[in-house]
Amino acid sequence: MTAKERFLNYVKYDTTSDDGSLTCPSTASQLFLLGALKEELISLGVDAKMDENGYVYAKIPSNVGEKSKVCFIAHVDTSPAVSGKDVNPTLIDYQGGDIVLANGLKITEKETPDLKKYVGKELIVTDGNTLLGADDKAGVAEIMTAVETLVNNPEIKHGDVFIAFTPDEEIGRGTDKFNLKEFGADFGYTIDGGAIGEIEYENFNAASLNLTVNGVSIHPGSAKNVMKNAVDLFCEFHSLLPETMRPNATEGYEGFYMADEVSGGIESLNAKYIIRNHDKQKFESMKKYVLDSVEFLNKKHGENTFNVEIKDSYFNMSEIIKDNFHLIDNAKFAMQSVGIEPVIIPIRGGTDGARLSYEGLPCPNLSTGGYNFHGRREFIPSFALEKMVEVILKLVEVYSKI
Ligand SMILES: [Zn+2]
């Protein structure tokens, strides 16, 4: 079966995750696809199992003795941002210009300039009512097809190859229950990126900030010199964070503060922020700046007017990858040897691989080939699915010798 055929099948499963749910997987529907993937692996003759949290693990034993143990990981859930139910994948023969989806929605050349690279190619798009789910079912299909190629062609040399399909990546819990101890791989790759050729190993350092502002309420008519309006005080704090360090003002390696949620009134107010920066030192100084600002404001307005709590969420995996740089060099080599131009880009977010890297499984992220993730304009060129299978197989070959 081709990766495209697999992909068209997998997107039919509704695997939307739900961050309001406390279960794992967050939605029971993910188990249908995870269960089907386990069965598919077994039917290919691969030793696979699904644990009580829905994680599917598999291993293809080495046929060249003791070599590097490489893994490939993809997630089955899709973003709750847009419906992933009743996905209707549509194949189009792209001839240039804007694409009009079945419901009238357009994928424009202006918003997706890369479209011009795909003139004359087949694209898989949606009907405009749902996301497509290339994030990350394309990764799942590419890995599964590489597995099939390996088991059907025993003459291909490979070390131990490990596979994992995980739930709930889109709600930040993809690695929460990942059983690294039992998994057994030395390092590997998540196949969860965008345009073909992307190699990602630099992500944000990330922290969340919880700010409480305590005010004093009194009837506004007799408020003079008594009222401390938490809303005003919050605005004062917020204005200390530079406007140039907001998500809408930053790109590339520029970090930001983002007010995420604000609630409250005169008497008390709570604000949640996120802090992001690729550079560890800058990240630390951004956090310190918040603490200093709060100290300054408390001096001005009274002790405990402002309380702040800052929690680290995840760190830039480049710290770990720089000691395992063969992963990047070999990914570049694998792409070049199948005719793809590798592009290294910083991730303005986190990945499952970032967490895994810090837990002992160095794991940069490779492209799936897809575009416009988490939206109704999501699409993937069919050839990219097959090309990524070749990339995975090339990596397997490389690590069969090391
Ligand atoms: Zn993803």
Coordinates of C-alpha atoms and ligand atoms in Angstrom, one line a residue:
M1 CA 0.0 0.0 0.0
T2 CA 1.3 3.5 -0.7
A3 CA 1.6 6.2 2.0
K4 CA -1.1 8.2 0.1
E5 CA -3.6 5.3 0.3
R6 CA -2.8 4.9 4.0
F7 CA -3.2 8.7 4.6
L8 CA -6.6 8.8 2.8
N9 CA -7.7 6.0 5.2
Y10 CA -6.3 7.5 8.4
V11 CA -7.9 10.9 7.9
K12 CA -11.3 9.3 8.0
Y13 CA -10.9 8.6 11.7
D14 CA -12.0 11.5 13.9
T15 CA -9.1 11.9 16.3
T16 CA -9.7 15.5 17.6
S17 CA -8.1 15.8 21.0
D18 CA -9.7 17.7 23.9
D19 CA -7.8 19.7 26.5
G20 CA -10.8 19.8 28.7
S21 CA -10.7 16.1 29.2
L22 CA -8.7 14.5 32.0
T23 CA -8.5 11.0 30.4
C24 CA -5.6 9.6 28.3
P25 CA -6.2 9.7 25.4
S26 CA -8.3 12.8 25.9
T27 CA -10.8 11.5 23.5
A28 CA -11.8 7.8 23.2
S29 CA -12.1 8.2 19.4
Q30 CA -8.3 8.3 19.2
L31 CA -8.2 4.7 20.4
F32 CA -10.0 3.6 17.2
L33 CA -7.1 4.8 15.0
L34 CA -4.4 3.7 17.6
G35 CA -6.0 0.3 17.8
A36 CA -6.2 0.0 14.0
L37 CA -2.5 1.0 13.7
K38 CA -1.5 -1.7 16.2
E39 CA -3.5 -4.2 14.2
E40 CA -1.9 -3.0 10.9
L41 CA 1.6 -3.4 12.4
I42 CA 0.8 -6.9 13.6
S43 CA -0.7 -7.8 10.2
L44 CA 2.7 -6.7 8.7
G45 CA 4.3 -9.2 11.0
V46 CA 5.7 -6.5 13.4
D47 CA 5.7 -7.0 17.2
A48 CA 3.4 -4.2 18.3
K49 CA 1.5 -3.4 21.4
M50 CA -0.9 -0.7 22.7
D51 CA -0.6 0.2 26.4
E52 CA -3.3 1.3 28.8
N53 CA -3.0 4.9 27.7
G54 CA -3.4 4.2 24.0
Y55 CA 0.3 4.6 23.1
V56 CA 1.3 2.2 20.3
Y57 CA 4.9 0.9 20.4
A58 CA 6.6 -1.4 17.9
K59 CA 10.0 -2.8 17.2
I60 CA 11.5 -4.2 14.1
P61 CA 14.5 -6.3 15.3
S62 CA 17.9 -5.7 13.7
N63 CA 19.1 -7.9 10.9
V64 CA 22.7 -6.6 11.1
G65 CA 23.5 -7.2 14.8
E66 CA 24.0 -4.6 17.4
K67 CA 23.7 -1.1 15.8
S68 CA 22.2 2.3 16.7
K69 CA 18.5 2.0 17.8
V70 CA 16.7 4.7 15.9
C71 CA 13.0 5.5 16.3
F72 CA 10.3 7.3 14.4
I73 CA 7.4 8.9 16.2
A74 CA 4.1 10.5 15.0
H75 CA 0.9 11.5 16.7
V76 CA -2.6 10.5 15.8
D77 CA -4.7 13.3 17.3
T78 CA -5.7 16.4 15.4
S79 CA -6.0 20.0 16.7
P80 CA -9.2 20.9 18.5
A81 CA -9.0 24.3 16.8
V82 CA -11.0 23.0 13.8
S83 CA -13.2 20.0 13.4
G84 CA -11.6 16.8 12.3
K85 CA -14.9 14.9 11.9
D86 CA -16.1 13.7 8.6
V87 CA -12.9 14.8 6.8
N88 CA -13.5 14.6 3.1
P89 CA -10.0 14.4 1.4
T90 CA -10.1 15.6 -2.2
L91 CA -7.4 15.0 -4.8
I92 CA -6.8 17.8 -7.2
D93 CA -4.5 18.1 -10.2
Y94 CA -3.0 21.5 -9.4
Q95 CA -2.6 23.8 -12.4
G96 CA -1.7 27.0 -10.6
G97 CA -3.6 29.9 -9.2
D98 CA -5.9 29.9 -6.1
I99 CA -7.6 26.7 -5.1
V100 CA -11.3 26.9 -4.5
L101 CA -12.4 24.2 -2.1
A102 CA -15.8 22.5 -2.4
N103 CA -17.5 24.8 0.1
G104 CA -16.1 27.9 -1.6
L105 CA -13.2 28.5 0.8
K106 CA -10.0 29.4 -1.0
I107 CA -6.3 28.5 -0.6
T108 CA -4.6 31.5 -2.1
E109 CA -1.2 31.8 -3.7
K110 CA -0.8 35.0 -1.7
E111 CA -1.2 33.3 1.7
T112 CA 0.6 30.1 0.6
P113 CA 3.3 31.2 -1.8
D114 CA 4.8 27.7 -1.9
L115 CA 1.8 26.6 -4.0
K116 CA 3.7 27.6 -7.1
K117 CA 6.2 24.8 -6.4
Y118 CA 3.4 22.3 -6.9
V119 CA 2.0 23.2 -10.3
G120 CA 1.4 20.0 -12.2
K121 CA 1.4 18.0 -9.0
E122 CA -1.5 16.2 -7.2
L123 CA -2.6 17.8 -4.0
I124 CA -4.8 16.4 -1.2
V125 CA -7.1 19.1 0.1
T126 CA -10.2 19.3 2.2
D127 CA -13.8 20.2 1.2
G128 CA -13.3 23.4 3.3
N129 CA -15.4 22.2 6.3
T130 CA -12.7 20.5 8.3
L131 CA -9.0 20.4 8.8
L132 CA -7.2 17.7 6.8
G133 CA -5.2 16.0 9.5
A134 CA -1.9 15.9 7.6
D135 CA -0.7 17.0 11.0
D136 CA 0.1 14.3 11.9
K137 CA -1.5 11.5 10.0
A138 CA 0.8 12.2 7.1
G139 CA 3.7 11.3 9.6
V140 CA 1.8 8.2 10.6
A141 CA 1.3 7.1 7.0
E142 CA 4.9 7.8 6.1
I143 CA 6.3 5.8 9.0
M144 CA 3.8 2.9 8.5
T145 CA 4.7 2.6 4.8
A146 CA 8.4 2.6 5.6
V147 CA 7.7 -0.2 8.1
E148 CA 5.9 -2.2 5.4
T149 CA 8.9 -1.7 3.0
L150 CA 11.3 -2.9 5.6
V151 CA 9.4 -6.0 6.5
N152 CA 8.6 -6.9 2.9
N153 CA 12.2 -6.5 1.8
P154 CA 14.4 -8.4 4.2
E155 CA 17.5 -7.7 2.1
I156 CA 17.3 -4.0 3.3
K157 CA 19.8 -3.8 6.2
H158 CA 18.6 -2.2 9.4
G159 CA 19.4 -2.0 13.1
D160 CA 16.7 -2.2 15.7
V161 CA 14.0 0.2 14.4
F162 CA 11.5 1.5 17.0
I163 CA 8.1 3.0 16.2
A164 CA 5.7 4.9 18.4
F165 CA 2.2 6.4 17.6
T166 CA 1.0 8.7 20.4
P167 CA -2.2 10.5 21.4
D168 CA -2.8 14.1 22.5
E169 CA 0.2 15.9 21.0
E170 CA -2.0 18.9 20.0
I171 CA -3.0 19.6 23.6
G172 CA 0.6 19.3 24.9
R173 CA 0.3 15.9 26.5
G174 CA 1.8 13.8 23.8
T175 CA 4.7 12.7 25.9
D176 CA 3.1 12.7 29.4
K177 CA 2.6 9.0 29.4
F178 CA 5.3 8.0 26.9
N179 CA 7.1 5.0 28.4
L180 CA 10.7 5.8 27.5
K181 CA 12.1 3.1 29.7
E182 CA 10.4 0.3 27.9
F183 CA 10.7 1.9 24.5
G184 CA 14.3 1.1 24.0
A185 CA 15.4 3.5 21.3
D186 CA 18.7 5.5 21.6
F187 CA 17.4 8.5 19.6
G188 CA 15.2 9.2 16.7
Y189 CA 12.8 11.6 14.9
T190 CA 9.3 12.9 15.2
I191 CA 7.8 13.1 11.7
D192 CA 5.5 16.0 12.5
G193 CA 6.8 19.1 10.6
G194 CA 5.5 21.1 7.6
A195 CA 6.8 21.6 4.1
I196 CA 9.0 18.8 2.7
G197 CA 12.6 19.3 3.6
E198 CA 12.1 20.9 7.0
I199 CA 14.4 19.8 9.8
E200 CA 13.7 21.3 13.2
Y201 CA 15.8 21.0 16.3
E202 CA 15.5 24.5 17.8
N203 CA 12.3 25.2 19.7
F204 CA 11.3 27.8 22.2
N205 CA 12.2 27.8 25.9
A206 CA 8.8 28.2 27.4
A207 CA 7.3 29.4 30.7
S208 CA 3.9 30.3 31.9
L209 CA 3.2 33.2 34.2
N210 CA 0.4 33.6 36.6
L211 CA -0.2 37.1 37.9
T212 CA -2.6 38.0 40.7
V213 CA -3.4 41.7 41.4
N214 CA -5.1 42.6 44.7
G215 CA -7.1 45.8 44.7
V216 CA -9.2 47.7 47.2
S217 CA -12.8 48.2 46.3
I218 CA -15.0 51.1 47.5
H219 CA -18.0 53.0 46.0
P220 CA -16.5 55.2 43.3
G221 CA -18.1 58.3 44.7
S222 CA -16.0 58.1 47.8
A223 CA -13.0 56.4 46.3
K224 CA -10.5 59.2 46.5
N225 CA -7.1 58.0 47.8
V226 CA -8.7 54.7 48.9
M227 CA -9.6 52.7 45.8
K228 CA -6.9 50.5 44.3
N229 CA -8.4 49.3 41.1
A230 CA -6.8 46.0 40.1
V231 CA -7.7 46.6 36.5
D232 CA -5.7 49.9 36.5
L233 CA -2.9 48.2 38.3
F234 CA -2.8 45.3 35.8
C235 CA -2.7 47.8 32.9
E236 CA 0.3 49.3 34.6
F237 CA 2.1 46.0 34.8
H238 CA 1.1 45.1 31.2
S239 CA 2.5 48.4 29.9
L240 CA 5.9 47.5 31.3
L241 CA 6.1 44.6 28.8
P242 CA 7.5 45.9 25.6
E243 CA 5.1 46.1 22.7
T244 CA 7.9 44.9 20.4
M245 CA 7.9 41.6 22.3
R246 CA 4.5 40.4 21.4
P247 CA 3.8 37.5 19.1
N248 CA 2.3 39.8 16.4
A249 CA 5.6 41.8 16.4
T250 CA 8.1 38.9 16.4
E251 CA 9.4 36.2 14.1
G252 CA 12.4 33.9 13.6
Y253 CA 14.4 33.8 16.8
E254 CA 12.6 36.8 18.5
G255 CA 11.0 35.9 21.8
F256 CA 7.7 37.3 23.2
Y257 CA 5.4 37.8 26.2
M258 CA 1.8 37.0 25.4
A259 CA -1.2 37.9 27.7
D260 CA -3.3 34.8 27.3
E261 CA -6.2 35.3 29.6
V262 CA -7.3 38.0 31.9
S263 CA -10.2 37.9 34.4
G264 CA -11.3 39.9 37.4
G265 CA -12.4 43.3 38.5
I266 CA -11.6 46.1 40.9
E267 CA -10.9 43.9 43.9
S268 CA -8.8 41.2 42.3
L269 CA -7.6 40.3 38.9
N270 CA -5.8 37.3 37.5
A271 CA -3.8 37.3 34.3
K272 CA -2.1 34.4 32.6
Y273 CA 0.9 35.0 30.2
I274 CA 3.2 32.8 28.3
I275 CA 6.9 33.6 27.8
R276 CA 8.9 32.3 24.9
N277 CA 12.5 32.6 23.7
H278 CA 14.9 30.3 21.8
D279 CA 17.9 31.7 23.7
K280 CA 18.2 30.4 27.2
Q281 CA 19.9 33.5 28.6
K282 CA 17.4 35.8 27.0
F283 CA 14.6 33.6 28.3
E284 CA 16.0 33.8 31.8
S285 CA 16.3 37.6 31.6
M286 CA 12.7 37.9 30.3
K287 CA 11.6 36.0 33.4
K288 CA 13.8 38.2 35.7
Y289 CA 12.4 41.3 34.0
V290 CA 8.9 40.2 35.1
L291 CA 10.0 39.6 38.7
D292 CA 11.8 42.9 38.8
S293 CA 8.7 44.7 37.4
V294 CA 6.5 43.1 40.1
E295 CA 9.0 44.1 42.8
F296 CA 9.1 47.7 41.5
L297 CA 5.2 47.8 41.4
N298 CA 4.9 46.4 44.9
K299 CA 7.2 49.0 46.2
K300 CA 5.1 51.6 44.6
H301 CA 1.6 50.2 45.5
G302 CA 2.2 48.2 48.6
E303 CA 3.5 44.7 49.4
N304 CA 1.4 41.9 48.0
T305 CA -0.5 44.1 45.5
F306 CA 1.1 41.9 42.8
N307 CA 1.9 38.2 43.2
V308 CA 3.5 36.4 40.4
E309 CA 4.3 32.7 39.8
I310 CA 6.5 31.7 36.8
K311 CA 6.7 28.0 35.8
D312 CA 8.9 26.6 33.1
S313 CA 7.0 24.5 30.6
Y314 CA 9.7 23.1 28.2
F315 CA 13.2 24.0 27.0
N316 CA 14.9 24.4 23.6
M317 CA 16.0 20.9 22.5
S318 CA 19.0 22.3 20.7
E319 CA 20.9 22.1 24.0
I320 CA 20.5 18.3 23.8
I321 CA 20.7 18.0 20.0
K322 CA 24.1 19.8 19.8
D323 CA 25.6 16.8 21.5
N324 CA 23.9 14.4 19.1
F325 CA 24.4 16.4 15.9
H326 CA 24.6 13.3 13.7
L327 CA 20.8 13.4 13.8
I328 CA 20.8 16.6 11.9
D329 CA 23.7 15.8 9.6
N330 CA 22.1 12.5 8.7
A331 CA 18.7 13.9 8.2
K332 CA 20.2 16.4 5.8
F333 CA 22.1 13.7 4.0
A334 CA 19.0 11.5 3.8
M335 CA 16.9 14.3 2.3
Q336 CA 19.6 15.3 -0.2
S337 CA 20.1 11.7 -1.3
V338 CA 16.4 11.4 -2.3
G339 CA 16.5 14.8 -4.0
I340 CA 15.0 17.0 -1.3
E341 CA 16.6 20.3 -0.3
P342 CA 16.8 20.3 3.5
V343 CA 15.9 23.5 5.3
I344 CA 16.6 24.1 8.9
I345 CA 14.1 26.3 10.6
P346 CA 13.6 27.3 14.2
I347 CA 10.2 26.2 15.6
R348 CA 8.2 28.9 17.2
G349 CA 6.6 26.5 19.5
G350 CA 7.4 23.3 21.2
T351 CA 7.3 19.7 20.0
D352 CA 7.0 16.3 21.6
G353 CA 10.6 15.8 20.6
A354 CA 11.7 18.7 22.8
R355 CA 10.3 16.9 25.9
L356 CA 11.6 13.6 24.8
S357 CA 15.1 15.1 24.2
Y358 CA 15.3 16.3 27.7
E359 CA 14.0 12.9 29.0
G360 CA 16.9 11.1 27.3
L361 CA 15.6 10.5 23.7
P362 CA 17.2 13.1 21.4
C363 CA 14.5 13.6 18.9
P364 CA 14.5 16.4 16.3
N365 CA 11.5 16.9 14.0
L366 CA 11.3 16.2 10.3
S367 CA 8.8 17.4 7.7
T368 CA 5.6 15.5 6.8
G369 CA 5.2 17.6 3.6
G370 CA 1.9 19.2 4.7
Y371 CA 0.8 22.9 4.8
N372 CA -1.6 25.2 6.7
F373 CA -1.9 22.9 9.7
H374 CA -4.8 23.3 12.1
G375 CA -7.0 24.9 9.5
R376 CA -9.5 24.2 6.8
R377 CA -6.9 25.2 4.2
E378 CA -4.6 22.3 5.2
F379 CA -3.2 20.3 2.3
I380 CA -0.4 18.0 1.3
P381 CA 1.1 17.2 -2.1
S382 CA 0.7 13.4 -2.7
F383 CA 4.3 13.0 -3.8
A384 CA 5.6 14.4 -0.5
L385 CA 4.0 11.4 1.4
E386 CA 6.0 9.0 -0.7
K387 CA 9.2 11.1 -0.6
M388 CA 9.2 11.1 3.2
V389 CA 9.0 7.3 3.2
E390 CA 12.2 7.3 1.2
V391 CA 13.8 9.7 3.7
I392 CA 12.9 7.5 6.6
L393 CA 14.3 4.4 4.8
K394 CA 17.5 6.3 4.0
L395 CA 17.9 7.2 7.7
V396 CA 17.3 3.5 8.6
E397 CA 20.1 2.6 6.2
V398 CA 22.4 5.2 7.6
Y399 CA 21.9 4.0 11.2
S400 CA 22.3 0.3 10.1
K401 CA 26.0 1.1 9.7
I402 CA 26.6 3.0 12.9
Ligands
ZN1 ZN 1.6 17.8 14.9

